[in-house]
Short mmCIF file of C-alpha atoms in Angstrom, two decimals:
data_model
loop_
_atom_site.label_atom_id
_atom_site.label_comp_id
_atom_site.label_asym_id
_atom_site.label_seq_id
_atom_site.Cartn_x
_atom_site.Cartn_y
_atom_site.Cartn_z
CA LEU A 1 23.61 38.45 -88.39
CA PHE A 2 25.22 41.82 -88.57
CA THR A 3 26.85 42.29 -84.86
CA MET A 4 30.45 41.38 -86.17
CA SER A 5 32.94 44.19 -87.71
CA VAL A 6 32.53 45.83 -91.01
CA ASN A 7 35.64 44.28 -92.19
CA VAL A 8 34.62 40.67 -91.35
CA HIS A 9 31.39 41.17 -93.16
CA ILE A 10 33.22 42.63 -96.26
CA ARG A 11 35.06 39.63 -96.31
CA GLN A 12 32.40 37.35 -96.11
CA PHE A 13 30.28 39.01 -98.71
CA ASP A 14 33.31 39.18 -101.05
CA ILE A 15 33.39 35.55 -100.72
CA SER A 16 29.74 34.88 -101.16
CA SER A 17 29.77 36.81 -104.19
CA GLY A 18 30.96 34.04 -106.14
CA ILE A 19 28.19 31.94 -104.70
CA ASN A 20 25.70 34.72 -105.83
CA ALA A 21 26.14 34.08 -109.48
CA GLU A 22 25.90 30.23 -109.25
CA TYR A 23 22.92 30.64 -106.78
CA GLY A 24 21.08 32.93 -109.08
CA HIS A 25 21.61 31.15 -112.44
CA ARG A 26 22.42 27.51 -111.58
CA PRO A 27 21.46 26.76 -107.91
CA TRP A 28 22.04 23.00 -108.65
CA ALA A 29 25.75 23.63 -109.01
CA LEU A 30 25.93 25.00 -105.69
CA THR A 31 27.89 22.10 -103.44
CA SER A 32 28.98 21.88 -99.75
CA GLU A 33 32.27 23.09 -100.92
CA HIS A 34 30.85 26.51 -101.89
CA ILE A 35 29.44 26.61 -98.44
CA SER A 36 32.43 25.40 -96.65
CA ARG A 37 34.36 28.33 -97.56
CA LEU A 38 31.91 30.64 -95.49
CA LEU A 39 31.92 28.53 -92.58
CA GLN A 40 35.80 28.34 -92.05
CA GLY A 41 38.14 30.86 -90.47
CA SER A 42 38.00 33.08 -87.44
CA ASP A 43 35.73 35.52 -89.05
CA SER A 44 33.28 32.73 -90.50
CA TRP A 45 29.60 32.62 -90.36
CA SER A 46 27.86 30.18 -88.17
CA ARG A 47 25.39 27.82 -89.78
CA PRO A 48 22.20 29.94 -88.56
CA GLU A 49 23.86 33.05 -89.50
CA LEU A 50 24.65 31.67 -93.17
CA THR A 51 21.01 30.11 -93.16
CA GLN A 52 19.64 33.72 -92.74
CA ALA A 53 22.04 35.26 -95.24
CA LEU A 54 21.14 32.56 -97.99
CA THR A 55 17.52 33.24 -97.26
CA ILE A 56 17.84 36.96 -97.94
CA LEU A 57 19.98 36.41 -100.91
CA CYS A 58 17.39 33.81 -102.50
CA HIS A 59 14.52 36.44 -101.55
CA ILE A 60 16.23 39.24 -103.41
CA GLN A 61 17.03 36.93 -106.51
CA ALA A 62 13.36 35.57 -106.73
CA LEU A 63 12.00 39.13 -106.12
CA THR A 64 13.63 40.18 -109.54
CA THR A 65 11.41 37.36 -111.15
CA PHE A 66 8.44 39.22 -109.86
CA VAL A 67 9.27 42.95 -110.39
CA LEU A 68 10.92 42.50 -113.67
CA GLY A 69 8.26 39.91 -114.83
CA CYS A 70 5.52 42.43 -114.25
CA GLY A 71 7.61 44.85 -116.62
CA LEU A 72 8.54 47.38 -113.69
CA THR A 73 11.91 48.13 -115.12
CA HIS A 74 12.00 51.66 -113.97
CA GLU A 75 11.57 53.68 -110.74
CA ILE A 76 7.80 55.15 -110.79
CA ASP A 77 9.02 58.58 -110.49
CA SER A 78 11.48 58.58 -113.48
CA SER A 79 10.57 59.58 -116.77
CA ALA A 80 10.13 56.13 -117.95
CA GLY A 81 8.23 55.06 -114.97
CA HIS A 82 4.69 53.65 -115.03
CA ASN A 83 2.28 51.55 -113.18
CA TYR A 84 -0.77 49.51 -114.25
CA GLY A 85 -3.65 51.32 -112.77
CA ASP A 86 -4.97 53.16 -115.61
CA SER A 87 -3.21 50.92 -118.36
CA PRO A 88 -5.62 49.56 -121.23
CA GLN A 89 -6.07 46.20 -121.93
CA ILE A 90 -4.29 45.14 -125.52
CA GLU A 91 -6.54 44.29 -128.13
CA THR A 92 -5.69 41.56 -130.66
CA GLY A 93 -6.99 40.54 -133.86
CA GLU A 94 -8.30 36.98 -132.99
CA ALA A 95 -11.17 36.27 -130.96
CA ASP A 96 -9.65 33.40 -128.83
CA ILE A 97 -5.90 34.02 -129.30
CA LEU A 98 -3.75 35.99 -126.88
CA ALA A 99 -0.47 36.44 -128.58
CA ASP A 100 2.58 37.93 -126.90
CA PRO A 101 4.63 39.42 -130.00
CA GLU A 102 7.92 39.40 -128.01
CA ASN A 103 7.50 35.90 -127.24
CA ASN A 104 8.41 34.56 -130.61
CA GLY A 105 4.70 35.24 -131.77
CA LEU A 106 3.45 31.97 -130.19
CA PRO A 107 -0.15 32.32 -129.04
CA VAL A 108 -1.57 31.44 -125.53
CA LEU A 109 -5.06 29.81 -126.35
CA PHE A 110 -7.21 31.30 -123.67
CA ASP A 111 -10.01 29.07 -124.67
CA ASP A 112 -8.11 26.08 -124.54
CA ILE A 113 -6.64 26.44 -121.23
CA TYR A 114 -9.90 27.05 -119.76
CA SER A 115 -11.61 23.92 -121.41
CA ARG A 116 -8.46 21.96 -120.18
CA LEU A 117 -9.14 23.06 -116.52
CA LEU A 118 -12.67 21.54 -116.99
CA GLN A 119 -11.24 17.99 -117.75
CA LYS A 120 -11.48 15.59 -115.07
CA ASP A 121 -8.26 14.40 -113.35
CA GLY A 122 -6.76 11.38 -115.25
CA GLU A 123 -8.23 12.38 -118.75
CA SER A 124 -4.58 13.56 -119.84
CA CYS A 125 -2.59 11.31 -117.67
CA SER A 126 0.42 9.87 -119.21
CA PRO A 127 1.74 6.40 -118.69
CA PRO A 128 4.53 6.15 -116.34
CA ASP A 129 6.94 5.15 -118.74
CA THR A 130 6.56 8.26 -120.83
CA ASN A 131 6.19 10.85 -117.92
CA HIS A 132 10.13 11.22 -117.57
CA GLN A 133 10.52 11.61 -121.40
CA ILE A 134 7.86 14.48 -121.14
CA PHE A 135 9.63 15.87 -118.48
CA THR A 136 12.74 15.95 -120.33
CA ASP A 137 11.05 17.31 -123.59
CA LEU A 138 9.53 20.37 -121.44
CA ILE A 139 13.16 21.39 -120.66
CA GLU A 140 14.78 20.65 -124.28
CA GLU A 141 12.42 23.12 -125.92
CA GLN A 142 13.76 25.86 -123.66
CA SER A 143 17.11 24.89 -124.62
CA ASN A 144 16.10 25.40 -128.17
CA ASN A 145 14.91 28.86 -127.23
CA GLY A 146 18.39 30.29 -127.54
CA THR A 147 20.34 32.33 -125.04
CA ARG A 148 20.05 36.27 -124.86
CA LYS A 149 22.63 38.43 -123.31
CA ARG A 150 21.37 41.11 -120.59
CA SER A 151 21.49 44.58 -120.98
CA ASN A 152 24.68 46.58 -121.11
CA ALA A 153 23.32 48.99 -118.66
CA LEU A 154 23.38 46.21 -116.12
CA ALA A 155 26.98 45.12 -116.87
CA HIS A 156 28.38 47.76 -114.41
CA TYR A 157 26.86 46.23 -111.63
CA THR A 158 27.89 42.47 -112.16
CA ARG A 159 31.24 40.60 -111.85
CA ASP A 160 30.43 37.65 -113.89
CA ASP A 161 28.36 39.00 -116.63
CA ASP A 162 28.66 36.11 -119.08
CA MET A 163 27.09 33.86 -116.35
CA GLN A 164 23.60 33.16 -117.29
CA TYR A 165 20.84 30.53 -116.81
CA GLU A 166 21.72 27.18 -118.50
CA VAL A 167 19.26 24.53 -119.27
CA THR A 168 20.01 21.61 -117.27
CA THR A 169 19.45 18.01 -118.58
CA GLU A 170 20.03 16.44 -115.47
CA TYR A 171 17.26 16.07 -112.79
CA ARG A 172 17.12 15.85 -108.98
CA ASP A 173 14.59 13.80 -107.17
CA GLY A 174 12.04 16.21 -106.01
CA TYR A 175 11.42 14.48 -102.57
CA GLU A 176 15.11 14.99 -101.88
CA PHE A 177 14.62 18.69 -102.76
CA ASP A 178 11.14 18.74 -101.18
CA TRP A 179 10.31 21.67 -98.66
CA GLU A 180 8.18 19.65 -96.58
CA GLU A 181 10.41 16.63 -96.54
CA MET A 182 13.87 18.06 -96.44
CA GLY A 183 13.81 21.90 -96.71
CA TYR A 184 11.57 22.78 -93.58
CA PRO A 185 13.39 20.39 -91.14
CA CYS A 186 16.66 21.77 -92.46
CA CYS A 187 15.79 25.31 -91.91
CA ARG A 188 14.13 24.55 -88.49
CA ASN A 189 17.34 23.20 -87.24
CA TYR A 190 18.84 26.70 -87.21
CA ASP A 191 15.87 28.93 -87.18
CA ILE A 192 12.44 27.76 -86.28
CA GLU A 193 10.74 30.97 -86.66
CA LEU A 194 12.02 31.36 -90.21
CA ALA A 195 11.08 27.89 -91.28
CA ASP A 196 7.33 28.32 -90.00
CA ASN A 197 7.20 31.71 -91.68
CA LEU A 198 8.27 30.46 -95.09
CA SER A 199 5.98 27.43 -94.85
CA ARG A 200 2.94 29.88 -94.33
CA LYS A 201 4.04 31.95 -97.13
CA PHE A 202 4.43 29.24 -99.51
CA LYS A 203 0.91 27.85 -98.73
CA VAL A 204 -0.71 31.20 -99.15
CA ILE A 205 0.78 31.82 -102.54
CA GLN A 206 -0.12 28.13 -103.55
CA LYS A 207 -3.89 28.29 -102.35
CA LEU A 208 -4.38 32.18 -103.23
CA THR A 209 -7.29 32.23 -105.84
CA TYR A 210 -10.04 34.60 -106.75
CA LYS A 211 -11.73 31.59 -108.46
CA THR A 212 -11.95 33.58 -111.88
CA MET A 213 -10.28 33.28 -115.17
CA GLY A 214 -10.70 36.42 -116.93
CA VAL A 215 -14.46 37.24 -117.07
CA LYS A 216 -15.11 33.50 -116.26
CA GLU A 217 -16.26 32.99 -112.40
CA ASN A 218 -16.50 30.01 -110.21
CA VAL A 219 -13.44 28.30 -112.02
CA ASP A 220 -11.30 25.92 -109.95
CA THR A 221 -7.76 27.02 -111.20
CA SER A 222 -5.89 24.59 -108.90
CA LYS A 223 -4.53 22.55 -111.76
CA LEU A 224 -3.44 25.81 -113.73
CA ARG A 225 -1.49 27.24 -110.47
CA ASN A 226 -0.02 23.78 -109.70
CA ALA A 227 1.11 23.55 -113.54
CA VAL A 228 2.92 26.77 -113.05
CA TRP A 229 4.55 25.96 -109.89
CA TYR A 230 5.90 22.43 -111.17
CA TYR A 231 6.92 23.83 -114.46
CA VAL A 232 9.17 26.41 -112.55
CA HIS A 233 10.47 23.65 -110.64
CA ARG A 234 11.28 21.64 -113.72
CA LEU A 235 13.44 24.75 -114.98
CA TRP A 236 15.29 24.29 -112.02
CA GLY A 237 15.84 20.65 -112.47
CA VAL A 238 13.55 19.34 -109.98
CA TYR A 239 11.50 16.15 -110.89
CA TYR A 240 8.76 14.53 -109.20
CA MET A 241 7.64 11.01 -109.97
CA ASP A 242 3.96 11.68 -109.26
CA VAL A 243 3.37 14.76 -111.20
CA ASP A 244 1.92 14.12 -114.40
CA TYR A 245 3.93 16.32 -116.91
CA SER A 246 1.61 15.46 -119.75
CA ALA A 247 -1.00 17.46 -117.91
CA ILE A 248 1.29 20.40 -117.40
CA GLN A 249 2.30 20.21 -121.29
CA ASP A 250 -1.21 20.04 -121.83
CA ILE A 251 -2.59 23.06 -119.95
CA LEU A 252 0.30 25.18 -120.44
CA PRO A 253 0.49 26.23 -124.26
CA LEU A 254 4.21 26.70 -125.50
CA GLY A 255 3.62 30.44 -125.32
CA PHE A 256 2.70 30.35 -121.76
CA ARG A 257 5.58 28.22 -121.17
CA ASN A 258 8.00 30.42 -122.73
CA PHE A 259 6.66 33.57 -120.71
CA ILE A 260 7.13 31.39 -117.35
CA SER A 261 10.59 30.37 -118.41
CA ASP A 262 11.86 33.74 -119.39
CA THR A 263 10.21 35.30 -116.12
CA ALA A 264 11.84 32.55 -114.05
CA THR A 265 15.10 32.31 -115.57
CA ARG A 266 15.96 35.40 -117.60
CA PRO A 267 13.82 38.19 -115.83
CA GLU A 268 16.31 40.85 -117.00
CA ILE A 269 14.88 40.74 -120.84
CA MET A 270 11.17 41.13 -119.60
CA THR A 271 9.49 44.59 -120.46
CA GLU A 272 6.51 46.42 -119.75
CA LYS A 273 5.20 45.68 -123.39
CA ALA A 274 5.86 41.77 -122.90
CA PHE A 275 3.69 42.10 -119.59
CA ASN A 276 0.87 44.49 -121.06
CA ASN A 277 0.41 42.27 -124.32
CA TRP A 278 0.85 38.62 -122.62
CA GLY A 279 -2.53 36.98 -122.18
CA SER A 280 -4.47 40.37 -122.47
CA LYS A 281 -7.26 41.33 -124.57
CA ARG A 282 -10.41 43.68 -124.23
CA GLY A 283 -13.47 41.61 -122.85
CA THR A 284 -11.60 38.38 -122.49
CA GLY A 285 -8.26 36.90 -121.40
CA PHE A 286 -6.23 36.90 -118.25
CA THR A 287 -6.98 40.24 -116.18
CA TYR A 288 -3.84 42.20 -114.76
CA SER A 289 -4.34 40.92 -111.40
CA GLU A 290 -4.23 37.56 -112.54
CA LYS A 291 -1.04 38.00 -114.55
CA VAL A 292 0.42 39.45 -111.30
CA HIS A 293 -0.58 36.38 -109.51
CA PHE A 294 1.11 34.33 -112.04
CA CYS A 295 4.37 36.22 -111.58
CA LEU A 296 3.87 35.76 -107.69
CA ILE A 297 3.59 31.92 -108.38
CA ILE A 298 6.66 31.97 -110.55
CA MET A 299 8.64 33.90 -107.84
CA GLU A 300 7.69 31.65 -105.01
CA ALA A 301 8.41 28.35 -106.94
CA ARG A 302 11.73 29.45 -108.01
CA PHE A 303 12.44 30.58 -104.48
CA GLN A 304 11.57 27.19 -102.95
CA ALA A 305 13.48 25.40 -105.58
CA SER A 306 16.73 27.48 -105.19
CA TYR A 307 16.49 27.56 -101.37
CA CYS A 308 16.12 23.81 -101.08
CA TYR A 309 19.24 23.33 -103.20
CA ALA A 310 21.03 25.80 -100.91
CA LEU A 311 19.68 24.02 -97.54
CA LYS A 312 20.93 20.75 -99.16
CA ALA A 313 24.53 22.00 -99.65
CA LEU A 314 24.25 23.57 -96.02
CA ASN A 315 23.54 20.15 -94.59
#
C-alpha cells in the first residue's frame, strides 16, 4: 500500500480527505463517483490498495466510537488522564433505576431489561405491517434529540467542522449491505486474507459473552447483544425485513438507545462521567466490563455497516 512516492500519497490522501468526512458521518452518501476519483490518473490507487485504505480509515473511525464511548478522552499520563481499575461504582437513589444525568435524565431500567430477556421468542413480536413503522420511529426519536457541536479543541484538526451525523429517514435493504451476502465476497475479490480476518472478528464480537448481567449469572444475553447490533445498523440506515424492531424497542429503553446513539454517531460528546454513571450502581447494574463490551459491539456494528457502504460504492 505504501510503495509509491510520498508526493503521490499526499495527493491521494488529499483527495480522500473529502471522502473521510462523508464516510465518518454519512457513509450512505458515499457513491461510486467518490471512489472513482481515487481510481483515475497516473498516480491512482488500484482497487486492492483502495480496499486496504478504506479498511484502515473505517477502523480508525470506528475505534473513536469505542475509545470515546468508554470516556477515555485524555492520555493516561496527562493530568486529566484516568483508568477504571480503581474507579468506584456510582450509587443512585432508586433501587432499580440506573439513570445517566448527561443523557437527558432518562432512566435505564436494569430489571426491566433483564425481565425482557427472559421472555420467549415471539412474545413481543410485531406484525409485519407495523415492523417498518417501528423501524422509522426508532430513528425519528433521535432526530428529536437535537444536534450538538463538537468541542472547539478539535476544530484545529478538522476541515469540515460543520459536518456531523445527520439522521437518515431513508433506509437500505439490509441484504444488499449484508456482510455475508455482499461485503465478504466483495472484499475477498481484492484481499482474501483481509476478508477472512474481518469475518472472524465480527463473529468473535457477536458471540462474546460471560453469560452474566450485573450480579446475575447464567443469563442468555444474545437478544440484548443482537438488539444493540441491529439498532446501530438502524442508525446507519440499514433495514432487515426479518429483524423484529419492536423487540429492539422493547429490550432497549430510551435511555439505553440514547447512549448507543451518542456513542455510535457522536462519540466526541461522550465523557468519563457519562460512562461511569450510565447503568452503574453499587450492588446491581451493569459492570464496567459489560459496558466496555457494549462499546465493543457498537464499534463493530458501526464498522460493519460503514464498511459495507464503502464496498458497495467500490464495486
